[in-house]
Short mmCIF file of C-alpha atoms in Angstrom, two decimals:
data_model
loop_
_atom_site.label_atom_id
_atom_site.label_comp_id
_atom_site.label_asym_id
_atom_site.label_seq_id
_atom_site.Cartn_x
_atom_site.Cartn_y
_atom_site.Cartn_z
CA UNK A 1 -137.90 -124.16 104.11
CA UNK A 2 -139.63 -125.46 101.37
CA UNK A 3 -137.86 -125.12 97.94
CA UNK A 4 -139.12 -122.28 95.49
CA UNK A 5 -141.03 -123.61 92.71
CA UNK A 6 -139.13 -123.83 89.13
CA UNK A 7 -140.60 -122.48 86.21
CA UNK A 8 -142.57 -125.16 83.96
CA UNK A 9 -140.40 -126.95 81.57
CA UNK A 10 -141.35 -126.25 77.59
CA UNK A 11 -143.60 -128.82 76.08
CA UNK A 12 -142.12 -131.12 73.67
CA UNK A 13 -144.33 -129.93 70.77
CA UNK A 14 -142.63 -126.43 70.57
CA UNK A 15 -140.44 -126.72 67.81
CA UNK A 16 -138.20 -124.26 66.05
CA UNK A 17 -139.95 -121.42 64.51
CA UNK A 18 -139.13 -120.98 60.80
CA UNK A 19 -139.73 -117.56 59.46
CA UNK A 20 -142.81 -117.41 56.82
CA UNK A 21 -142.44 -116.87 53.43
CA UNK A 22 -141.99 -113.33 52.30
CA UNK A 23 -139.69 -110.88 50.36
CA UNK A 24 -136.23 -112.12 50.29
CA UNK A 25 -134.83 -108.58 50.28
CA UNK A 26 -135.42 -104.93 49.41
CA UNK A 27 -137.05 -104.19 46.38
CA UNK A 28 -138.33 -108.16 46.40
CA UNK A 29 -141.98 -106.81 47.01
CA UNK A 30 -142.21 -105.04 43.72
CA UNK A 31 -142.40 -107.89 41.29
CA UNK A 32 -142.79 -107.17 37.69
CA UNK A 33 -146.13 -108.42 36.38
CA UNK A 34 -144.69 -110.65 33.54
CA UNK A 35 -143.02 -112.58 36.45
CA UNK A 36 -146.04 -112.41 38.92
CA UNK A 37 -147.06 -116.23 37.81
CA UNK A 38 -143.33 -117.29 38.39
CA UNK A 39 -143.32 -115.69 41.60
CA UNK A 40 -146.50 -117.25 43.10
CA UNK A 41 -145.22 -120.79 42.09
CA UNK A 42 -142.17 -119.79 44.21
CA UNK A 43 -144.23 -118.86 47.08
CA UNK A 44 -146.21 -121.88 46.86
CA UNK A 45 -143.11 -124.21 46.38
CA UNK A 46 -141.52 -122.49 49.40
CA UNK A 47 -144.61 -122.56 51.77
CA UNK A 48 -144.97 -126.42 51.16
CA UNK A 49 -141.14 -127.01 51.84
CA UNK A 50 -141.81 -125.12 55.18
CA UNK A 51 -144.73 -127.22 55.86
CA UNK A 52 -142.96 -130.58 55.24
CA UNK A 53 -140.23 -129.28 57.47
CA UNK A 54 -142.48 -128.39 60.08
CA UNK A 55 -144.15 -131.80 59.87
CA UNK A 56 -140.68 -133.54 59.91
CA UNK A 57 -139.93 -135.77 62.90
CA UNK A 58 -135.96 -135.22 62.45
CA UNK A 59 -136.61 -131.49 62.92
CA UNK A 60 -138.70 -132.03 65.79
CA UNK A 61 -136.08 -134.25 67.70
CA UNK A 62 -133.33 -131.90 67.14
CA UNK A 63 -135.20 -128.97 68.66
CA UNK A 64 -133.29 -127.29 71.34
CA UNK A 65 -136.21 -127.39 73.57
CA UNK A 66 -136.75 -130.97 72.91
CA UNK A 67 -133.02 -131.66 73.54
CA UNK A 68 -133.58 -129.92 76.94
CA UNK A 69 -136.71 -131.64 77.94
CA UNK A 70 -134.95 -135.16 76.77
CA UNK A 71 -131.59 -134.76 78.59
CA UNK A 72 -131.29 -135.52 82.14
CA UNK A 73 -128.10 -133.14 82.79
CA UNK A 74 -130.22 -130.30 82.03
CA UNK A 75 -132.52 -131.26 84.88
CA UNK A 76 -129.73 -130.37 87.51
CA UNK A 77 -130.68 -129.25 90.99
CA UNK A 78 -130.77 -125.24 91.38
CA UNK A 79 -128.24 -124.02 94.08
CA UNK A 80 -129.09 -123.66 97.72
CA UNK A 81 -130.22 -119.92 97.30
CA UNK A 82 -132.74 -120.89 94.84
CA UNK A 83 -134.48 -123.37 97.27
CA UNK A 84 -135.05 -120.93 99.91
CA UNK A 85 -138.38 -119.13 100.16
CA UNK A 86 -138.59 -115.73 98.59
CA UNK A 87 -135.00 -116.50 97.22
CA UNK A 88 -135.52 -114.64 93.89
CA UNK A 89 -136.00 -111.61 95.53
CA UNK A 90 -132.09 -111.49 96.09
CA UNK A 91 -131.82 -111.35 92.64
CA UNK A 92 -133.71 -108.02 92.03
CA UNK A 93 -131.54 -105.37 90.88
CA UNK A 94 -130.73 -102.50 93.27
CA UNK A 95 -132.86 -98.84 92.90
CA UNK A 96 -130.68 -96.31 90.97
CA UNK A 97 -129.72 -93.35 92.96
CA UNK A 98 -129.42 -90.69 90.60
CA UNK A 99 -130.94 -90.07 87.04
CA UNK A 100 -127.75 -90.73 85.29
CA UNK A 101 -127.40 -94.42 87.16
CA UNK A 102 -130.92 -94.85 86.22
CA UNK A 103 -130.48 -94.29 82.54
CA UNK A 104 -127.24 -96.51 82.62
CA UNK A 105 -128.88 -99.26 84.60
CA UNK A 106 -131.88 -99.23 82.19
CA UNK A 107 -129.65 -100.30 79.11
CA UNK A 108 -128.28 -103.07 81.18
CA UNK A 109 -130.21 -106.56 80.87
CA UNK A 110 -132.47 -107.52 83.88
CA UNK A 111 -130.48 -110.75 84.40
CA UNK A 112 -127.09 -108.83 84.44
CA UNK A 113 -128.40 -106.75 87.18
CA UNK A 114 -129.90 -109.82 89.32
CA UNK A 115 -126.51 -111.48 88.87
CA UNK A 116 -124.31 -108.36 89.93
CA UNK A 117 -126.81 -107.90 92.81
CA UNK A 118 -126.21 -111.54 93.68
CA UNK A 119 -122.67 -111.55 93.50
CA UNK A 120 -122.35 -108.24 95.54
CA UNK A 121 -124.43 -109.62 98.23
CA UNK A 122 -122.49 -112.78 98.48
CA UNK A 123 -119.13 -111.10 98.34
CA UNK A 124 -120.24 -108.63 101.06
CA UNK A 125 -121.44 -111.55 103.20
CA UNK A 126 -117.96 -113.38 102.86
CA UNK A 127 -116.00 -110.22 103.77
CA UNK A 128 -118.33 -109.87 106.79
CA UNK A 129 -117.73 -113.19 107.99
CA UNK A 130 -113.94 -113.25 107.50
CA UNK A 131 -113.33 -109.85 108.70
CA UNK A 132 -113.27 -110.88 112.66
CA UNK A 133 -110.42 -113.15 111.45
CA UNK A 134 -107.85 -111.16 109.84
CA UNK A 135 -104.66 -113.15 109.58
CA UNK A 136 -102.66 -112.33 106.20
CA UNK A 137 -101.19 -115.45 104.60
CA UNK A 138 -102.99 -117.61 107.16
CA UNK A 139 -105.84 -120.15 107.15
CA UNK A 140 -108.29 -117.33 107.65
CA UNK A 141 -106.93 -115.74 104.56
CA UNK A 142 -107.45 -118.93 102.60
CA UNK A 143 -111.24 -119.34 104.04
CA UNK A 144 -111.88 -115.93 102.94
CA UNK A 145 -110.48 -116.83 99.41
CA UNK A 146 -112.87 -119.90 99.29
CA UNK A 147 -115.89 -117.89 100.52
CA UNK A 148 -115.30 -115.34 97.87
CA UNK A 149 -114.73 -118.16 95.14
CA UNK A 150 -117.76 -119.70 96.16
CA UNK A 151 -119.72 -116.52 95.60
CA UNK A 152 -118.61 -116.25 92.32
CA UNK A 153 -119.59 -120.01 91.64
CA UNK A 154 -123.06 -119.34 93.04
CA UNK A 155 -123.33 -116.41 90.50
CA UNK A 156 -122.17 -118.55 87.80
CA UNK A 157 -124.69 -121.26 88.47
CA UNK A 158 -127.25 -118.82 88.65
CA UNK A 159 -126.25 -117.73 85.02
CA UNK A 160 -126.13 -121.31 83.79
CA UNK A 161 -129.65 -122.22 85.16
CA UNK A 162 -131.08 -119.11 83.53
CA UNK A 163 -130.41 -120.68 80.04
CA UNK A 164 -132.11 -123.98 79.90
CA UNK A 165 -131.05 -124.33 76.35
CA UNK A 166 -127.12 -124.41 76.93
CA UNK A 167 -127.40 -125.65 80.52
CA UNK A 168 -125.99 -129.23 79.84
CA UNK A 169 -122.99 -127.45 77.77
CA UNK A 170 -122.25 -125.18 80.54
CA UNK A 171 -122.38 -127.58 83.23
CA UNK A 172 -120.22 -129.97 81.58
CA UNK A 173 -117.68 -126.81 81.29
CA UNK A 174 -118.13 -125.82 84.90
CA UNK A 175 -117.44 -129.55 85.83
CA UNK A 176 -114.06 -129.26 84.13
CA UNK A 177 -113.33 -126.07 85.44
CA UNK A 178 -114.42 -127.30 88.98
CA UNK A 179 -112.18 -130.43 88.92
CA UNK A 180 -109.37 -128.21 88.00
CA UNK A 181 -109.93 -125.50 90.62
CA UNK A 182 -110.36 -128.44 93.13
CA UNK A 183 -106.73 -129.31 92.28
CA UNK A 184 -105.55 -126.00 92.73
CA UNK A 185 -107.33 -125.54 96.00
CA UNK A 186 -105.94 -128.86 97.29
CA UNK A 187 -102.52 -127.78 96.20
CA UNK A 188 -102.96 -124.37 97.68
CA UNK A 189 -104.26 -126.09 100.98
CA UNK A 190 -101.39 -128.38 101.07
CA UNK A 191 -98.91 -125.07 100.35
CA UNK A 192 -100.64 -123.62 103.22
CA UNK A 193 -99.94 -126.68 105.44
CA UNK A 194 -96.35 -126.90 104.28
CA UNK A 195 -95.97 -123.03 105.11
CA UNK A 196 -97.32 -123.44 108.41
CA UNK A 197 -95.05 -126.56 109.27
CA UNK A 198 -91.91 -124.22 107.94
CA UNK A 199 -92.96 -121.41 110.02
CA UNK A 200 -93.19 -123.99 112.95
CA UNK A 201 -89.80 -125.30 112.00
CA UNK A 202 -88.44 -121.71 111.64
CA UNK A 203 -89.49 -120.85 115.21
CA UNK A 204 -88.35 -123.97 116.42
CA UNK A 205 -84.87 -123.27 114.80
CA UNK A 206 -84.87 -119.63 116.34
CA UNK A 207 -85.66 -120.97 119.81
CA UNK A 208 -82.94 -123.67 119.58
CA UNK A 209 -80.45 -121.07 118.40
CA UNK A 210 -81.40 -118.78 121.35
CA UNK A 211 -81.26 -121.51 123.68
CA UNK A 212 -77.80 -122.60 122.61
CA UNK A 213 -76.48 -118.99 122.54
CA UNK A 214 -77.91 -118.44 126.15
CA UNK A 215 -76.35 -121.73 127.15
CA UNK A 216 -72.98 -121.03 125.37
CA UNK A 217 -72.61 -117.57 127.16
CA UNK A 218 -73.85 -119.01 130.57
CA UNK A 219 -70.97 -121.54 130.01
CA UNK A 220 -68.54 -118.87 128.99
CA UNK A 221 -69.56 -116.84 131.75
CA UNK A 222 -69.00 -119.73 134.46
CA UNK A 223 -65.43 -120.78 132.83
CA UNK A 224 -64.38 -117.13 133.02
CA UNK A 225 -65.63 -116.94 136.64
CA UNK A 226 -63.80 -120.13 137.38
CA UNK A 227 -60.47 -118.81 135.73
CA UNK A 228 -60.68 -115.78 137.50
CA UNK A 229 -61.03 -117.43 140.71
CA UNK A 230 -58.23 -119.98 140.13
CA UNK A 231 -56.17 -116.83 138.85
CA UNK A 232 -56.82 -115.05 142.33
CA UNK A 233 -55.80 -118.19 144.21
CA UNK A 234 -52.50 -118.45 142.42
CA UNK A 235 -51.95 -114.82 142.56
CA UNK A 236 -52.57 -115.32 146.59
CA UNK A 237 -50.24 -118.11 146.56
CA UNK A 238 -47.44 -116.37 144.75
CA UNK A 239 -47.77 -113.34 146.96
CA UNK A 240 -47.54 -116.00 149.99
CA UNK A 241 -44.45 -117.80 148.48
CA UNK A 242 -42.65 -114.30 147.64
CA UNK A 243 -43.54 -113.17 151.24
CA UNK A 244 -41.99 -116.44 152.51
CA UNK A 245 -38.84 -115.86 150.44
CA UNK A 246 -38.46 -112.34 151.67
CA UNK A 247 -38.54 -113.88 155.12
CA UNK A 248 -36.12 -116.62 154.25
CA UNK A 249 -33.84 -114.02 152.65
CA UNK A 250 -33.95 -111.90 156.02
CA UNK A 251 -33.41 -114.76 158.19
CA UNK A 252 -30.47 -115.94 156.09
CA UNK A 253 -28.84 -112.53 156.28
CA UNK A 254 -29.34 -112.43 159.77
CA UNK A 255 -27.82 -115.81 159.89
CA UNK A 256 -25.04 -114.82 158.15
CA UNK A 257 -24.43 -111.89 160.71
CA UNK A 258 -24.50 -113.95 163.47
CA UNK A 259 -22.02 -116.36 161.67
CA UNK A 260 -19.83 -113.57 161.07
CA UNK A 261 -20.04 -112.60 164.82
CA UNK A 262 -19.58 -115.80 165.81
CA UNK A 263 -16.58 -116.36 163.79
CA UNK A 264 -15.21 -113.10 165.11
CA UNK A 265 -15.46 -114.46 168.61
CA UNK A 266 -14.03 -117.63 167.88
CA UNK A 267 -10.91 -115.92 166.55
CA UNK A 268 -10.87 -113.88 169.74
CA UNK A 269 -11.14 -116.64 171.92
CA UNK A 270 -8.36 -118.80 170.08
CA UNK A 271 -6.20 -115.92 170.52
CA UNK A 272 -7.16 -115.55 174.09
CA UNK A 273 -6.44 -119.33 174.60
CA UNK A 274 -3.17 -119.15 172.86
CA UNK A 275 -2.02 -116.13 175.03
CA UNK A 276 -2.88 -117.82 178.07
CA UNK A 277 -0.97 -121.01 177.04
CA UNK A 278 1.98 -118.99 176.53
CA UNK A 279 1.64 -117.28 179.78
CA UNK A 280 1.01 -120.75 181.48
CA UNK A 281 4.19 -122.22 179.90
CA UNK A 282 6.42 -119.11 180.70
CA UNK A 283 5.20 -119.27 184.26
CA UNK A 284 5.98 -122.89 184.97
CA UNK A 285 9.07 -124.44 186.15
CA UNK A 286 9.76 -127.02 183.60
CA UNK A 287 9.46 -124.24 181.13
CA UNK A 288 12.61 -122.82 182.84
CA UNK A 289 14.69 -126.22 182.54
CA UNK A 290 13.42 -126.50 178.96
CA UNK A 291 14.73 -123.02 178.54
CA UNK A 292 18.09 -123.96 179.99
CA UNK A 293 18.10 -127.25 177.92
CA UNK A 294 17.62 -125.29 175.13
CA UNK A 295 20.50 -122.77 175.80
CA UNK A 296 23.02 -125.51 176.56
CA UNK A 297 22.01 -127.31 173.38
CA UNK A 298 22.45 -124.30 171.38
CA UNK A 299 25.91 -123.98 173.15
CA UNK A 300 27.36 -127.45 172.27
CA UNK A 301 26.25 -126.80 168.82
CA UNK A 302 28.23 -123.83 168.41
CA UNK A 303 31.27 -125.71 169.75
CA UNK A 304 30.80 -128.36 167.21
CA UNK A 305 30.95 -126.17 164.40
CA UNK A 306 33.92 -124.31 165.53
CA UNK A 307 35.60 -127.53 165.87
CA UNK A 308 34.57 -128.49 162.60
CA UNK A 309 35.84 -125.22 161.13
CA UNK A 310 39.55 -125.74 162.60
CA UNK A 311 39.60 -129.23 161.42
#
């Protein structure tokens, strides 16, 4: 698009207008007749001073229009909005919708209405662009804030370029504010990045804690199962040992009973052997001679005892 034509700059010959000589205040027009000559001399002197001031080169050099025409800072480029075809149509005020609004807007300056319309359009455009990316506190929210700030910046630039006389001063002020604003935006972006990094770190921490909890629960479950398995095995071994002990005790009781029976049978057999031995001895011939020998020996012993008693 071709850039819109800028309004012509003021000519250097345009100087500060000095009000023509006239009455100084209320009642000054009615001059007494005796002082008419003095007043005419005063007017002539004042007009000559005004003429000399108008012809003075110092005054022409200090003229705001000359200062603007000779200052390069005042010839800054207009925003991109003003370089578009029919760009000034965006600065036209909205039509009033009611008689009350019409009366209220008619009292506002035309420049204020245009700047308000420009700001509203830019803000509406920023909202329409950022609405699909609704992410509170994220990068989309920061981008929306930047676009809204750019809308206010463009409105302020339009305001600056509307005042050609004060444009250099306003541009220097704006440059200082822009530098401070850039530092603030950079700090805010760094804060956003840091916040995003902290969010990622927090997510990693939560995920690590969850994984640790899951691993610990799994390990505890496996250890519990292993302990339960070992406990069941030990209980089975203990039950088997108890069964073996009970079987051994029953076998021991049976062995003791058999031993008692065997001892009884032994005693019976021993008694029977002794009885048979006595019967065998009693029925044998040498047992009879032995009995006779025993009786003879007993008689001899008794006779010896009698002899001893007699002596």
